[in-house]
Short mmCIF file of N, CA and C in Angstrom, two decimals:
data_model
loop_
_atom_site.label_atom_id
_atom_site.label_comp_id
_atom_site.label_asym_id
_atom_site.label_seq_id
_atom_site.Cartn_x
_atom_site.Cartn_y
_atom_site.Cartn_z
N MET A 181 -51.95 9.26 -16.94
CA MET A 181 -50.58 9.77 -16.97
C MET A 181 -49.78 9.28 -15.76
N ALA A 182 -50.39 9.34 -14.58
CA ALA A 182 -49.71 8.91 -13.36
C ALA A 182 -49.37 7.43 -13.42
N ILE A 183 -50.26 6.65 -14.03
CA ILE A 183 -50.01 5.21 -14.14
C ILE A 183 -48.83 4.96 -15.07
N ALA A 184 -48.72 5.72 -16.16
CA ALA A 184 -47.60 5.55 -17.09
C ALA A 184 -46.28 5.91 -16.42
N VAL A 185 -46.29 6.98 -15.62
CA VAL A 185 -45.07 7.37 -14.89
C VAL A 185 -44.70 6.30 -13.88
N ALA A 186 -45.68 5.78 -13.17
CA ALA A 186 -45.41 4.73 -12.18
C ALA A 186 -44.85 3.49 -12.84
N ILE A 187 -45.37 3.14 -14.02
CA ILE A 187 -44.86 1.97 -14.74
C ILE A 187 -43.42 2.22 -15.20
N MET A 188 -43.13 3.43 -15.68
CA MET A 188 -41.76 3.75 -16.11
C MET A 188 -40.80 3.74 -14.93
N VAL A 189 -41.23 4.27 -13.78
CA VAL A 189 -40.37 4.27 -12.59
C VAL A 189 -40.12 2.84 -12.15
N ARG A 190 -41.15 2.01 -12.14
CA ARG A 190 -40.99 0.62 -11.72
C ARG A 190 -40.05 -0.12 -12.68
N ALA A 191 -40.16 0.15 -13.96
CA ALA A 191 -39.28 -0.49 -14.95
C ALA A 191 -37.84 -0.06 -14.72
N ASP A 192 -37.63 1.23 -14.38
CA ASP A 192 -36.28 1.72 -14.10
C ASP A 192 -35.72 1.05 -12.85
N VAL A 193 -36.55 0.92 -11.81
CA VAL A 193 -36.10 0.25 -10.58
C VAL A 193 -35.75 -1.20 -10.86
N ASN A 194 -36.59 -1.87 -11.65
CA ASN A 194 -36.31 -3.27 -11.99
C ASN A 194 -35.01 -3.39 -12.79
N ALA A 195 -34.76 -2.47 -13.71
CA ALA A 195 -33.53 -2.50 -14.51
C ALA A 195 -32.31 -2.28 -13.63
N ARG A 196 -32.44 -1.33 -12.70
CA ARG A 196 -31.31 -1.08 -11.78
C ARG A 196 -31.07 -2.27 -10.88
N SER A 197 -32.14 -2.89 -10.41
CA SER A 197 -32.00 -4.07 -9.56
C SER A 197 -31.32 -5.20 -10.32
N ALA A 198 -31.69 -5.37 -11.58
CA ALA A 198 -31.07 -6.42 -12.39
C ALA A 198 -29.59 -6.13 -12.61
N ALA A 199 -29.26 -4.86 -12.88
CA ALA A 199 -27.86 -4.49 -13.07
C ALA A 199 -27.08 -4.68 -11.77
N SER A 200 -27.69 -4.31 -10.65
CA SER A 200 -27.03 -4.47 -9.36
C SER A 200 -26.80 -5.95 -9.06
N ALA A 201 -27.79 -6.78 -9.36
CA ALA A 201 -27.65 -8.22 -9.15
C ALA A 201 -26.56 -8.79 -10.03
N ALA A 202 -26.48 -8.31 -11.27
CA ALA A 202 -25.43 -8.78 -12.18
C ALA A 202 -24.05 -8.37 -11.67
N GLN A 203 -23.93 -7.15 -11.16
CA GLN A 203 -22.64 -6.71 -10.60
C GLN A 203 -22.27 -7.55 -9.39
N PHE A 204 -23.26 -7.85 -8.54
CA PHE A 204 -23.01 -8.68 -7.37
C PHE A 204 -22.53 -10.06 -7.78
N GLU A 205 -23.19 -10.64 -8.77
CA GLU A 205 -22.79 -11.97 -9.25
C GLU A 205 -21.38 -11.94 -9.83
N ALA A 206 -21.05 -10.88 -10.56
CA ALA A 206 -19.70 -10.77 -11.14
C ALA A 206 -18.66 -10.66 -10.03
N ARG A 207 -18.95 -9.85 -9.01
CA ARG A 207 -18.00 -9.71 -7.89
C ARG A 207 -17.86 -11.03 -7.14
N ALA A 208 -18.97 -11.73 -6.96
CA ALA A 208 -18.92 -13.02 -6.27
C ALA A 208 -18.09 -14.02 -7.06
N ALA A 209 -18.20 -14.00 -8.38
CA ALA A 209 -17.41 -14.91 -9.22
C ALA A 209 -15.92 -14.60 -9.11
N VAL A 210 -15.58 -13.31 -9.12
CA VAL A 210 -14.17 -12.92 -9.00
C VAL A 210 -13.63 -13.32 -7.63
N THR A 211 -14.41 -13.08 -6.58
CA THR A 211 -13.98 -13.45 -5.23
C THR A 211 -13.78 -14.96 -5.12
N ALA A 212 -14.70 -15.73 -5.68
CA ALA A 212 -14.57 -17.19 -5.65
C ALA A 212 -13.32 -17.64 -6.40
N ALA A 213 -13.04 -17.00 -7.53
CA ALA A 213 -11.84 -17.35 -8.30
C ALA A 213 -10.57 -17.04 -7.52
N ILE A 214 -10.56 -15.91 -6.84
CA ILE A 214 -9.38 -15.55 -6.05
C ILE A 214 -9.18 -16.53 -4.90
N LEU A 215 -10.26 -16.83 -4.18
CA LEU A 215 -10.15 -17.72 -3.02
C LEU A 215 -9.77 -19.14 -3.41
N SER A 216 -10.16 -19.58 -4.60
CA SER A 216 -9.83 -20.94 -5.02
C SER A 216 -8.47 -21.02 -5.72
N SER A 217 -7.84 -19.88 -5.95
CA SER A 217 -6.56 -19.85 -6.63
C SER A 217 -5.46 -20.43 -5.74
N PRO A 218 -4.50 -21.16 -6.32
CA PRO A 218 -3.39 -21.67 -5.52
C PRO A 218 -2.49 -20.55 -4.99
N GLU A 219 -2.58 -19.36 -5.58
CA GLU A 219 -1.77 -18.23 -5.13
C GLU A 219 -2.33 -17.60 -3.85
N TYR A 220 -3.62 -17.81 -3.58
CA TYR A 220 -4.25 -17.17 -2.42
C TYR A 220 -3.64 -17.71 -1.13
N GLY A 221 -3.29 -16.81 -0.25
CA GLY A 221 -2.77 -17.19 1.04
C GLY A 221 -1.27 -17.41 1.08
N ARG A 222 -0.60 -17.33 -0.06
CA ARG A 222 0.85 -17.48 -0.04
C ARG A 222 1.47 -16.23 0.55
N PRO A 223 2.50 -16.37 1.34
CA PRO A 223 3.12 -15.19 1.94
C PRO A 223 3.79 -14.32 0.88
N VAL A 224 3.75 -13.04 1.11
CA VAL A 224 4.40 -12.08 0.23
C VAL A 224 5.87 -12.01 0.63
N ALA A 225 6.75 -11.94 -0.34
CA ALA A 225 8.18 -11.88 -0.05
C ALA A 225 8.50 -10.61 0.74
N ALA A 226 9.30 -10.76 1.75
CA ALA A 226 9.70 -9.62 2.57
C ALA A 226 10.76 -8.82 1.84
N PRO A 227 10.80 -7.51 2.07
CA PRO A 227 11.85 -6.71 1.44
C PRO A 227 13.21 -7.09 2.03
N PRO A 228 14.26 -6.88 1.28
CA PRO A 228 15.59 -7.21 1.82
C PRO A 228 15.91 -6.31 3.01
N PRO A 229 16.69 -6.81 3.94
CA PRO A 229 17.04 -5.98 5.10
C PRO A 229 17.92 -4.81 4.67
N PRO A 230 17.84 -3.71 5.38
CA PRO A 230 18.66 -2.56 5.01
C PRO A 230 20.13 -2.82 5.32
N ASN A 231 21.00 -2.14 4.60
CA ASN A 231 22.44 -2.28 4.85
C ASN A 231 22.90 -1.45 6.04
N TYR A 232 22.16 -0.39 6.35
CA TYR A 232 22.52 0.49 7.46
C TYR A 232 21.28 0.85 8.26
N MET A 233 21.48 1.01 9.56
CA MET A 233 20.45 1.57 10.45
C MET A 233 21.00 2.89 10.97
N LEU A 234 20.12 3.87 11.04
CA LEU A 234 20.51 5.22 11.42
C LEU A 234 19.79 5.60 12.71
N ARG A 235 20.54 6.14 13.66
CA ARG A 235 19.93 6.70 14.87
C ARG A 235 19.96 8.20 14.74
N THR A 236 18.79 8.82 14.86
CA THR A 236 18.71 10.28 14.73
C THR A 236 18.90 10.95 16.07
N ASN A 237 18.96 12.28 16.04
CA ASN A 237 19.10 13.01 17.29
C ASN A 237 17.80 13.00 18.11
N ASN A 238 16.72 12.45 17.55
CA ASN A 238 15.47 12.25 18.30
C ASN A 238 15.39 10.84 18.87
N ASP A 239 16.49 10.11 18.82
CA ASP A 239 16.60 8.74 19.30
C ASP A 239 15.67 7.78 18.55
N GLU A 240 15.51 8.00 17.25
CA GLU A 240 14.77 7.08 16.39
C GLU A 240 15.77 6.20 15.66
N TRP A 241 15.48 4.92 15.54
CA TRP A 241 16.27 4.03 14.70
C TRP A 241 15.52 3.82 13.40
N LEU A 242 16.14 4.16 12.29
CA LEU A 242 15.49 4.10 10.98
C LEU A 242 16.35 3.31 10.00
N PRO A 243 15.73 2.50 9.14
CA PRO A 243 16.50 1.80 8.10
C PRO A 243 16.86 2.78 6.99
N VAL A 244 18.09 2.71 6.53
CA VAL A 244 18.54 3.59 5.45
C VAL A 244 18.35 2.86 4.13
N LEU A 245 17.54 3.45 3.25
CA LEU A 245 17.32 2.86 1.93
C LEU A 245 18.39 3.26 0.94
N ALA A 246 18.87 4.50 1.06
CA ALA A 246 19.89 5.01 0.14
C ALA A 246 20.50 6.27 0.73
N PHE A 247 21.69 6.58 0.26
CA PHE A 247 22.34 7.84 0.62
C PHE A 247 22.29 8.77 -0.58
N LYS A 248 22.12 10.06 -0.30
CA LYS A 248 22.08 11.06 -1.37
C LYS A 248 22.98 12.22 -0.99
N LEU A 249 23.61 12.79 -1.98
CA LEU A 249 24.41 13.99 -1.76
C LEU A 249 23.55 15.18 -2.15
N THR A 250 23.28 16.06 -1.20
CA THR A 250 22.44 17.23 -1.45
C THR A 250 23.27 18.49 -1.28
N ALA A 251 22.66 19.63 -1.52
CA ALA A 251 23.35 20.91 -1.35
C ALA A 251 23.69 21.14 0.13
N ASN A 252 22.93 20.53 1.02
CA ASN A 252 23.19 20.69 2.46
C ASN A 252 24.11 19.62 3.03
N GLY A 253 24.60 18.74 2.20
CA GLY A 253 25.49 17.68 2.66
C GLY A 253 24.90 16.31 2.39
N LEU A 254 25.40 15.32 3.09
CA LEU A 254 24.94 13.95 2.92
C LEU A 254 23.57 13.79 3.57
N ALA A 255 22.70 13.05 2.90
CA ALA A 255 21.37 12.78 3.43
C ALA A 255 21.08 11.30 3.29
N ALA A 256 20.33 10.78 4.23
CA ALA A 256 19.93 9.38 4.20
C ALA A 256 18.45 9.30 3.88
N ASP A 257 18.11 8.54 2.85
CA ASP A 257 16.71 8.31 2.50
C ASP A 257 16.20 7.18 3.38
N VAL A 258 15.23 7.47 4.24
CA VAL A 258 14.71 6.47 5.16
C VAL A 258 13.28 6.05 4.81
N GLY A 259 12.85 6.35 3.60
CA GLY A 259 11.52 5.96 3.15
C GLY A 259 10.45 6.95 3.57
N ASN A 260 9.23 6.69 3.13
CA ASN A 260 8.08 7.56 3.43
C ASN A 260 8.34 9.00 3.04
N ASN A 261 9.05 9.21 1.94
CA ASN A 261 9.39 10.56 1.46
C ASN A 261 10.09 11.38 2.53
N ARG A 262 10.92 10.72 3.30
CA ARG A 262 11.64 11.38 4.39
C ARG A 262 13.13 11.24 4.18
N VAL A 263 13.84 12.34 4.37
CA VAL A 263 15.29 12.36 4.24
C VAL A 263 15.86 12.93 5.53
N VAL A 264 16.90 12.29 6.05
CA VAL A 264 17.56 12.76 7.27
C VAL A 264 18.93 13.28 6.88
N LEU A 265 19.21 14.53 7.20
CA LEU A 265 20.52 15.12 6.88
C LEU A 265 21.58 14.61 7.84
N SER A 266 22.82 14.61 7.37
CA SER A 266 23.92 14.06 8.17
C SER A 266 24.12 14.82 9.47
N GLN A 267 23.71 16.08 9.54
CA GLN A 267 23.84 16.83 10.79
C GLN A 267 22.98 16.21 11.90
N ASN A 268 21.96 15.45 11.52
CA ASN A 268 21.06 14.85 12.50
C ASN A 268 21.38 13.38 12.79
N PHE A 269 22.50 12.88 12.24
CA PHE A 269 22.91 11.51 12.52
C PHE A 269 23.51 11.47 13.92
N GLN A 270 23.11 10.51 14.73
CA GLN A 270 23.79 10.24 15.99
C GLN A 270 24.64 8.99 15.88
N ALA A 271 24.14 8.03 15.11
CA ALA A 271 24.88 6.79 14.89
C ALA A 271 24.46 6.22 13.54
N LEU A 272 25.41 5.62 12.87
CA LEU A 272 25.14 4.95 11.60
C LEU A 272 25.82 3.59 11.69
N ILE A 273 25.03 2.54 11.74
CA ILE A 273 25.55 1.20 12.01
C ILE A 273 25.29 0.30 10.80
N PRO A 274 26.32 -0.36 10.26
CA PRO A 274 26.07 -1.35 9.21
C PRO A 274 25.37 -2.57 9.82
N THR A 275 24.33 -3.04 9.18
CA THR A 275 23.56 -4.15 9.76
C THR A 275 24.33 -5.46 9.73
N ASN A 276 25.32 -5.60 8.85
CA ASN A 276 26.09 -6.85 8.86
C ASN A 276 26.99 -6.95 10.09
N SER A 277 27.15 -5.86 10.83
CA SER A 277 27.96 -5.91 12.06
C SER A 277 27.14 -6.44 13.23
N TRP A 278 25.85 -6.65 13.05
CA TRP A 278 25.01 -7.15 14.14
C TRP A 278 25.08 -8.65 14.28
N GLN A 279 25.67 -9.33 13.31
CA GLN A 279 25.67 -10.80 13.33
C GLN A 279 26.71 -11.35 14.26
#
């Protein structure tokens, strides 16, 4: 009985090793395809520059992605799920004025 269990365990280990080797080979093939692709290493397009930069009362300069009208007044969406209310604006500068 112990020999039969040992044989079954060894067969299971061999099957897992074969599956693991197959997964490794598949990943290696995908990696090789990506690295040999003409798209690999091309720079990613940068996002467009913001139209406005906002200085908060904490002396942070943040790019304004959009303005929103809320119940508390005007708010600037500065990304990262963050909104700055107009009461906290110290300066709002159009970026085309920097040229």
